[in-house]
PDB file of C-alpha atoms and ligand atoms in Angstrom:
ATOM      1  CA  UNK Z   1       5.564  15.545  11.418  1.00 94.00           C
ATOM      2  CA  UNK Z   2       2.997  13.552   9.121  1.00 98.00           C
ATOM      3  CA  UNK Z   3       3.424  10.063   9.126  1.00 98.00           C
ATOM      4  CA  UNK Z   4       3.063   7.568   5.872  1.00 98.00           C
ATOM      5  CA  UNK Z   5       3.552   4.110   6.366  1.00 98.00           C
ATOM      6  CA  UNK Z   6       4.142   1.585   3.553  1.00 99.00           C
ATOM      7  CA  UNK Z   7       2.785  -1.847   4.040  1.00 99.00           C
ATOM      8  CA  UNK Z   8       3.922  -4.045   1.050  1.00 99.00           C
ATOM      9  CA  UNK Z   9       4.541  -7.318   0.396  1.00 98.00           C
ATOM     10  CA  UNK Z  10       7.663  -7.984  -1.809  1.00 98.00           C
ATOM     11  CA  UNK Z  11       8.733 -11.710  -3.249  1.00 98.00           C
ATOM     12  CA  UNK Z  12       9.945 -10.812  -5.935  1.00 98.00           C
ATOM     13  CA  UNK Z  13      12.677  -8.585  -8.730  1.00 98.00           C
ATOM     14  CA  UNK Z  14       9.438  -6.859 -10.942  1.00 98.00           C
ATOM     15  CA  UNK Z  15       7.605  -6.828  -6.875  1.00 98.00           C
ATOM     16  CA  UNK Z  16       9.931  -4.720  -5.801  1.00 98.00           C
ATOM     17  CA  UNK Z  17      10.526  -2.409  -8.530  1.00 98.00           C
ATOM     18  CA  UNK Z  18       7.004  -1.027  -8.156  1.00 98.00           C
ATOM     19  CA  UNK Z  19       7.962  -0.872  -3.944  1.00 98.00           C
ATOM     20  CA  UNK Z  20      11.030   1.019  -4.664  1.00 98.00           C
ATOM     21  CA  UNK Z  21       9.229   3.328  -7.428  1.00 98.00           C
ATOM     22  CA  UNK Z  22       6.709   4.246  -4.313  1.00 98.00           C
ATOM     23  CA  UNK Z  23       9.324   5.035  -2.028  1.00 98.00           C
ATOM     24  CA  UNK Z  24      10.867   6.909  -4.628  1.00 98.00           C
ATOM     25  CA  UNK Z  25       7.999   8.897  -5.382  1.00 98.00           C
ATOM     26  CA  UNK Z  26       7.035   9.136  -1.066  1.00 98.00           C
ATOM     27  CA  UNK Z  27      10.668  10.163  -0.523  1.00 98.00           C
ATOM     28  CA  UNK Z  28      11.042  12.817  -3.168  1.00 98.00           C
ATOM     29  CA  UNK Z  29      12.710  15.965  -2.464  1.00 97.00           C
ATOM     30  CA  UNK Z  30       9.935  18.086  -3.835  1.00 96.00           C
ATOM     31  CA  UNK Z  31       7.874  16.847  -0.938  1.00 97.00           C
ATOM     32  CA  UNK Z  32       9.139  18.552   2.917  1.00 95.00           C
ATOM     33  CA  UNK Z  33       8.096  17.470   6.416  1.00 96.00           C
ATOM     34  CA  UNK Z  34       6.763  13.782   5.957  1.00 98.00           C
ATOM     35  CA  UNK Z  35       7.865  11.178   7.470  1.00 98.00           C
ATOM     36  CA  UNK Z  36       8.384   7.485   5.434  1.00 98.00           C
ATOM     37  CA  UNK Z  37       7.951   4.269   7.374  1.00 98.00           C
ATOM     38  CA  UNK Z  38       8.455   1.264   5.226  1.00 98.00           C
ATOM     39  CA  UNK Z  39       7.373  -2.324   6.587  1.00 98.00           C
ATOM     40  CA  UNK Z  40       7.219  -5.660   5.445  1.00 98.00           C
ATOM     41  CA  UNK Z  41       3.736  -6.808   5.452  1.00 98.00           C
ATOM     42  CA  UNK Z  42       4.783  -9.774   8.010  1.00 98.00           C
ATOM     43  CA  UNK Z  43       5.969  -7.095  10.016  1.00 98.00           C
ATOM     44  CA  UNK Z  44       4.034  -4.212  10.210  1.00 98.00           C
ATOM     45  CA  UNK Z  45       1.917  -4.122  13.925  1.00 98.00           C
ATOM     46  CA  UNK Z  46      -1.188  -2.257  14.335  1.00 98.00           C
ATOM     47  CA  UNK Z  47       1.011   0.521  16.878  1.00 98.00           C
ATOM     48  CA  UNK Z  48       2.403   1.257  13.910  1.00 98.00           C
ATOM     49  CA  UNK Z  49      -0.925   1.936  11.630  1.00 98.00           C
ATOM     50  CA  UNK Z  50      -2.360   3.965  14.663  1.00 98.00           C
ATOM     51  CA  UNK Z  51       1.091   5.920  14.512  1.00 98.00           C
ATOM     52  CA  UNK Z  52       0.651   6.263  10.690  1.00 98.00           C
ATOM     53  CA  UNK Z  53      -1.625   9.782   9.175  1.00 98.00           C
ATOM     54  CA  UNK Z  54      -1.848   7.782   6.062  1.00 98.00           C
ATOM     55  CA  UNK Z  55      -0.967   4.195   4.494  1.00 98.00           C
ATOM     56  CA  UNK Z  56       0.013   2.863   1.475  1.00 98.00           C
ATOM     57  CA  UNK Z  57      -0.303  -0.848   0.475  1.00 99.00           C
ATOM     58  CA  UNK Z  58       1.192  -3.131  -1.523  1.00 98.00           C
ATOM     59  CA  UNK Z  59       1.073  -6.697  -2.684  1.00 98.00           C
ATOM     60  CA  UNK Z  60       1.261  -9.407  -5.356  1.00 98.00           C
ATOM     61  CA  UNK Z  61      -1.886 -11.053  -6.398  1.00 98.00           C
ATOM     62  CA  UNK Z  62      -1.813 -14.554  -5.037  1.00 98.00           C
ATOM     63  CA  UNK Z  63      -4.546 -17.487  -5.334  1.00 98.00           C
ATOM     64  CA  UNK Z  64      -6.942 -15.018  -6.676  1.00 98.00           C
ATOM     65  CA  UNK Z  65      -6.879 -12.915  -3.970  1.00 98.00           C
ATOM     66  CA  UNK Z  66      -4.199 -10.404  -1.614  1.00 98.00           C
ATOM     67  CA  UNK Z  67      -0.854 -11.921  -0.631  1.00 98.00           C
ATOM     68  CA  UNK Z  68      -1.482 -14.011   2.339  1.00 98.00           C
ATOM     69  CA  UNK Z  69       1.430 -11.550   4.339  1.00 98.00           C
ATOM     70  CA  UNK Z  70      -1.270  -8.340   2.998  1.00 98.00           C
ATOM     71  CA  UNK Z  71      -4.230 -10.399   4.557  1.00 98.00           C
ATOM     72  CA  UNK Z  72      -2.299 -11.550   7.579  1.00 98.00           C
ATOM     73  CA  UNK Z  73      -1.418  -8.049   8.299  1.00 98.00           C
ATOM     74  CA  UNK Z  74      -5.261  -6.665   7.737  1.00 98.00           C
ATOM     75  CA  UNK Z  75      -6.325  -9.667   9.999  1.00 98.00           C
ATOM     76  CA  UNK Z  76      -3.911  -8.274  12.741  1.00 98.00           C
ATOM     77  CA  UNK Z  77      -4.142  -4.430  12.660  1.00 98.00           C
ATOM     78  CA  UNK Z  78      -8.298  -4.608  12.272  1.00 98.00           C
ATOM     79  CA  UNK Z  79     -10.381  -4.090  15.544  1.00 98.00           C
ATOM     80  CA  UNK Z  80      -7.513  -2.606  17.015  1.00 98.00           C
ATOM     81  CA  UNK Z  81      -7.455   0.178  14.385  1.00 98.00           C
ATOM     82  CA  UNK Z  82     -11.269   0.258  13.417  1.00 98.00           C
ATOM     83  CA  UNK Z  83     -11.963   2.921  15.906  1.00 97.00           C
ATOM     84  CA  UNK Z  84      -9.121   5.153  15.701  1.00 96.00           C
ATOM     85  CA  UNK Z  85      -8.126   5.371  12.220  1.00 98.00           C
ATOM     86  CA  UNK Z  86     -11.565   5.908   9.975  1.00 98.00           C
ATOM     87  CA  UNK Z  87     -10.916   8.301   7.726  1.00 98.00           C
ATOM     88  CA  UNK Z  88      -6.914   8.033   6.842  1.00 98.00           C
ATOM     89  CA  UNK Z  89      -5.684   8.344   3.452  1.00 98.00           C
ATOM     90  CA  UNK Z  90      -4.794   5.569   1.730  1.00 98.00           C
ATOM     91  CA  UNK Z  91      -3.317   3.545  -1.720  1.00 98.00           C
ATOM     92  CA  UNK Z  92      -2.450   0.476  -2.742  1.00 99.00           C
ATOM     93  CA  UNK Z  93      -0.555  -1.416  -5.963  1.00 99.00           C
ATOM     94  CA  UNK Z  94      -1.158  -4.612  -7.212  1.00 98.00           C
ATOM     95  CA  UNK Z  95       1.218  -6.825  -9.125  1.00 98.00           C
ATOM     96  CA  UNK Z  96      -0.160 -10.074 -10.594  1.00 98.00           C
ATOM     97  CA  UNK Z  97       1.053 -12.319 -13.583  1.00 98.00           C
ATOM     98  CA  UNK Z  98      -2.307 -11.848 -15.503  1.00 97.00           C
ATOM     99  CA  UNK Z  99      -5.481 -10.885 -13.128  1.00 98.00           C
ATOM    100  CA  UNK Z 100      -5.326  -9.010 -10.313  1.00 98.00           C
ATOM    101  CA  UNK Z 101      -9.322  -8.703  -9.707  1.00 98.00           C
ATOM    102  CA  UNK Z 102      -9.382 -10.724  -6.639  1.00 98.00           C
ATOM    103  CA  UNK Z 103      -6.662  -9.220  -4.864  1.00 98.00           C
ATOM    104  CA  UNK Z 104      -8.203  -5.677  -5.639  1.00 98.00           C
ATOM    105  CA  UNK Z 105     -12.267  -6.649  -4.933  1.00 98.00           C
ATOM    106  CA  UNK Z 106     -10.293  -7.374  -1.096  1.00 98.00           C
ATOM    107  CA  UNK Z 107      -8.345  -4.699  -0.788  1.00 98.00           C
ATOM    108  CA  UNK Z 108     -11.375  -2.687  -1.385  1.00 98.00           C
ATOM    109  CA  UNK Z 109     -13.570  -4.585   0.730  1.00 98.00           C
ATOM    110  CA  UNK Z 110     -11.466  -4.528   3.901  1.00 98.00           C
ATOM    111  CA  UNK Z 111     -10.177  -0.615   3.561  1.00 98.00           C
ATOM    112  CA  UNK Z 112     -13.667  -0.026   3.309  1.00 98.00           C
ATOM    113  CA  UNK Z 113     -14.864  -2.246   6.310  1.00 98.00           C
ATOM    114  CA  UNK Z 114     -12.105  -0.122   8.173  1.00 98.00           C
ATOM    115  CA  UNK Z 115     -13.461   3.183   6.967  1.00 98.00           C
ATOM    116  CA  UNK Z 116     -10.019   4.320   5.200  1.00 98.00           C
ATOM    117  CA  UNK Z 117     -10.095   7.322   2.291  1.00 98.00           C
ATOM    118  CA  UNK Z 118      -8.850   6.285  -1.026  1.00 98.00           C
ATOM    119  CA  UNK Z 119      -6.178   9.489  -1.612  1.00 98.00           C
ATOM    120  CA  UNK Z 120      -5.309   8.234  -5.335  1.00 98.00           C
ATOM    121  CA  UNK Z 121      -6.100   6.002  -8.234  1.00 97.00           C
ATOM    122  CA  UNK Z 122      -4.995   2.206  -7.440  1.00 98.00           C
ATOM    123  CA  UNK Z 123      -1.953   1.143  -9.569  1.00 98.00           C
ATOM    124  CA  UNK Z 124      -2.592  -2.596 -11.068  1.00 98.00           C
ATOM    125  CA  UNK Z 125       0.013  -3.922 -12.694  1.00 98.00           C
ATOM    126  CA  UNK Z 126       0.675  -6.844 -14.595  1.00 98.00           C
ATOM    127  CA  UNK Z 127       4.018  -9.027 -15.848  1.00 97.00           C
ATOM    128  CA  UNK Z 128       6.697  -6.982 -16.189  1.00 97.00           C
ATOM    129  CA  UNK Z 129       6.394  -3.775 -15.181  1.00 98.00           C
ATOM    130  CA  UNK Z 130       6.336  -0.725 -17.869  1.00 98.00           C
ATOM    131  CA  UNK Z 131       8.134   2.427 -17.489  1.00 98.00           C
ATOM    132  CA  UNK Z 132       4.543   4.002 -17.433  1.00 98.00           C
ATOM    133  CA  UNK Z 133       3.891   1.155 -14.202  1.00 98.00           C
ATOM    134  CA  UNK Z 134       6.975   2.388 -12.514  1.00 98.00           C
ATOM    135  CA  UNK Z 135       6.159   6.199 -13.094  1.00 98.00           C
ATOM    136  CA  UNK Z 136       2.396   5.612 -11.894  1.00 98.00           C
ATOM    137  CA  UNK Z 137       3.687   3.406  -8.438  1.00 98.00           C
ATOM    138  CA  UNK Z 138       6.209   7.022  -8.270  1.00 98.00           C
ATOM    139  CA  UNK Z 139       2.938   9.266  -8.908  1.00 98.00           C
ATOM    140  CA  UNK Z 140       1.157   7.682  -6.381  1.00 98.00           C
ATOM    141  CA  UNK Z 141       3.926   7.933  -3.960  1.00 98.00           C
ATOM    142  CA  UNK Z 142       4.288  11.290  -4.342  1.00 98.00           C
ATOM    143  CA  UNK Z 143       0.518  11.918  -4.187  1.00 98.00           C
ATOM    144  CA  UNK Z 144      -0.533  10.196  -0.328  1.00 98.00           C
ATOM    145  CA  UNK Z 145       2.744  12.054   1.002  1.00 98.00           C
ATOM    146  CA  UNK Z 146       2.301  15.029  -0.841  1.00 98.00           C
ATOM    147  CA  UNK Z 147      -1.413  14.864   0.542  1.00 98.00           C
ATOM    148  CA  UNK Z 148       0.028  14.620   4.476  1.00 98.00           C
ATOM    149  CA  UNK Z 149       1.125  18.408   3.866  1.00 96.00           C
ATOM    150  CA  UNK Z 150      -1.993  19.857   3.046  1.00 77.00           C
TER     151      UNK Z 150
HETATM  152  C1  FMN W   1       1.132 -19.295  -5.612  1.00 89.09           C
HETATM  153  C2  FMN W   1       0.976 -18.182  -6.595  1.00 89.09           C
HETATM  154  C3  FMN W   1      -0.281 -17.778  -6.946  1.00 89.09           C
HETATM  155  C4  FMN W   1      -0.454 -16.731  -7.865  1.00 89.09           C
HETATM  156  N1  FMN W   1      -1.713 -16.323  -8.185  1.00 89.09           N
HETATM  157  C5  FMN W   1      -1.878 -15.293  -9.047  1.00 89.09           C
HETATM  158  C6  FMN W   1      -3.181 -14.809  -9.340  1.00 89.09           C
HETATM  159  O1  FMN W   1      -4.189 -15.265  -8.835  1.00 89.09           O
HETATM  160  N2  FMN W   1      -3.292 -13.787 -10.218  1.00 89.09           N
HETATM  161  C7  FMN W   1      -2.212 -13.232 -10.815  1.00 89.09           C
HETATM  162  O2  FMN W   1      -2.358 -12.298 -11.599  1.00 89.09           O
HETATM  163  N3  FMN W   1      -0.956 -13.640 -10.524  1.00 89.09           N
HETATM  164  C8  FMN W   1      -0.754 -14.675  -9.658  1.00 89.09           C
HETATM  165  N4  FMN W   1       0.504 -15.085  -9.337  1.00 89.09           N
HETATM  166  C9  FMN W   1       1.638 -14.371  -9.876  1.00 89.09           C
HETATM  167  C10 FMN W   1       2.160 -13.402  -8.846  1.00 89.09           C
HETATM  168  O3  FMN W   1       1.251 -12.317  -8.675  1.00 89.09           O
HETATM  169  C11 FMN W   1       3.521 -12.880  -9.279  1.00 89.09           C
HETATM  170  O4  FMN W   1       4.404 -13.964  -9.258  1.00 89.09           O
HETATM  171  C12 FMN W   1       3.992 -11.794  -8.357  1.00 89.09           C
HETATM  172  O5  FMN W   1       3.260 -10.608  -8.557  1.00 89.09           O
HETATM  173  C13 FMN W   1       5.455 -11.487  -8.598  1.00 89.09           C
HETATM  174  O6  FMN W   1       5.627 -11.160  -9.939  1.00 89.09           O
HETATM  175  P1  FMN W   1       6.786 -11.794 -10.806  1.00 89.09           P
HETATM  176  O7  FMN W   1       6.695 -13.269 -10.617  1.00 89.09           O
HETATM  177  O8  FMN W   1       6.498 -11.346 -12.221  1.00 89.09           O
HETATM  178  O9  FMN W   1       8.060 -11.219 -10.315  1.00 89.09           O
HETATM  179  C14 FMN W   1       0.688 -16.108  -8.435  1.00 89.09           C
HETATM  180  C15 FMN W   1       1.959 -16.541  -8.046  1.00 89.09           C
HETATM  181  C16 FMN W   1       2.102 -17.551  -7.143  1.00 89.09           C
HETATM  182  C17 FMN W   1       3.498 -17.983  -6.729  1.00 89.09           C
END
């Protein structure tokens, strides 16, 4: 069965609103034979990226750039995933309090260093999230596992 694995980042109420509107969307009935893997971005190891068909990130924009849990995690999984896993699916959120440029210009930067496919749209948010934020973290959810089927 097709793997997805959610790497996010999650300090905070309006954080994890757009984590469980992913999951939501990932985990949705409509979509049959994936399997969800949720882990906290300190936690997530690279076995589990090279066990993953596809990956979706998520962070808070911090400093101007990624979460320092996001970059931590990209600085572990790397060159021990570089080789094996060019090509996988991937998408990410963002949640910032008013500019999430920096954190995205990374994102971008490293996925493409590692050779990962962007499956869907990123979903930046900012302040509290909308019901059209929510819908769009569900949407793109939905879209990398529905994408695992094909
Ligand atoms: C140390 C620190 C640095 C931050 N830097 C940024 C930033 O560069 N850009 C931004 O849009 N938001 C920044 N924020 C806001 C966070 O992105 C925001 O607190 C986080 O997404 C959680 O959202 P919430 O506080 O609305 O729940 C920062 C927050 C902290 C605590």
């Amino acid at each position: 069965m097709p793997t997805l694995l959610i790497v996010h980042h999650t300090p905070s109420p309006n954080c994890q609103a757009l984590f469980e509107a992913v999951v939501a969307g990932a985990t949705t009935d409509e979509i049959e034979g994936v399997r969800v893997v949720r882990r906290a971005a300190l936690a997530a190891t690279a076995s589990d990226v090279l066990a993953a068909d596809g990956l979706l990130l998520g962070t808070p924009a911090n400093l101007g750039y990624m979460s320092g849990a996001l970059k931590h995690f990209f600085d572990q999984i790397y060159y021990p995933c570089l080789d094996t896993t060019q090509g996988r699916p991937f998408g990410y959120y963002v949640h910032g309090g008013n500019d999430v440029t920096g954190a995205v210009r990374g994102i971008e930067t490293i996925t493409t260093g590692l050779g990962w496919r962007p499956a869907a749209e990123a979903v930046k948010v900012t302040g509290e999230p909308s019901r059209a934020d929510t819908e769009a973290c569900w949407e793109l959810g939905a879209v990398l596992a529905a994408g695992l089927t094909e």
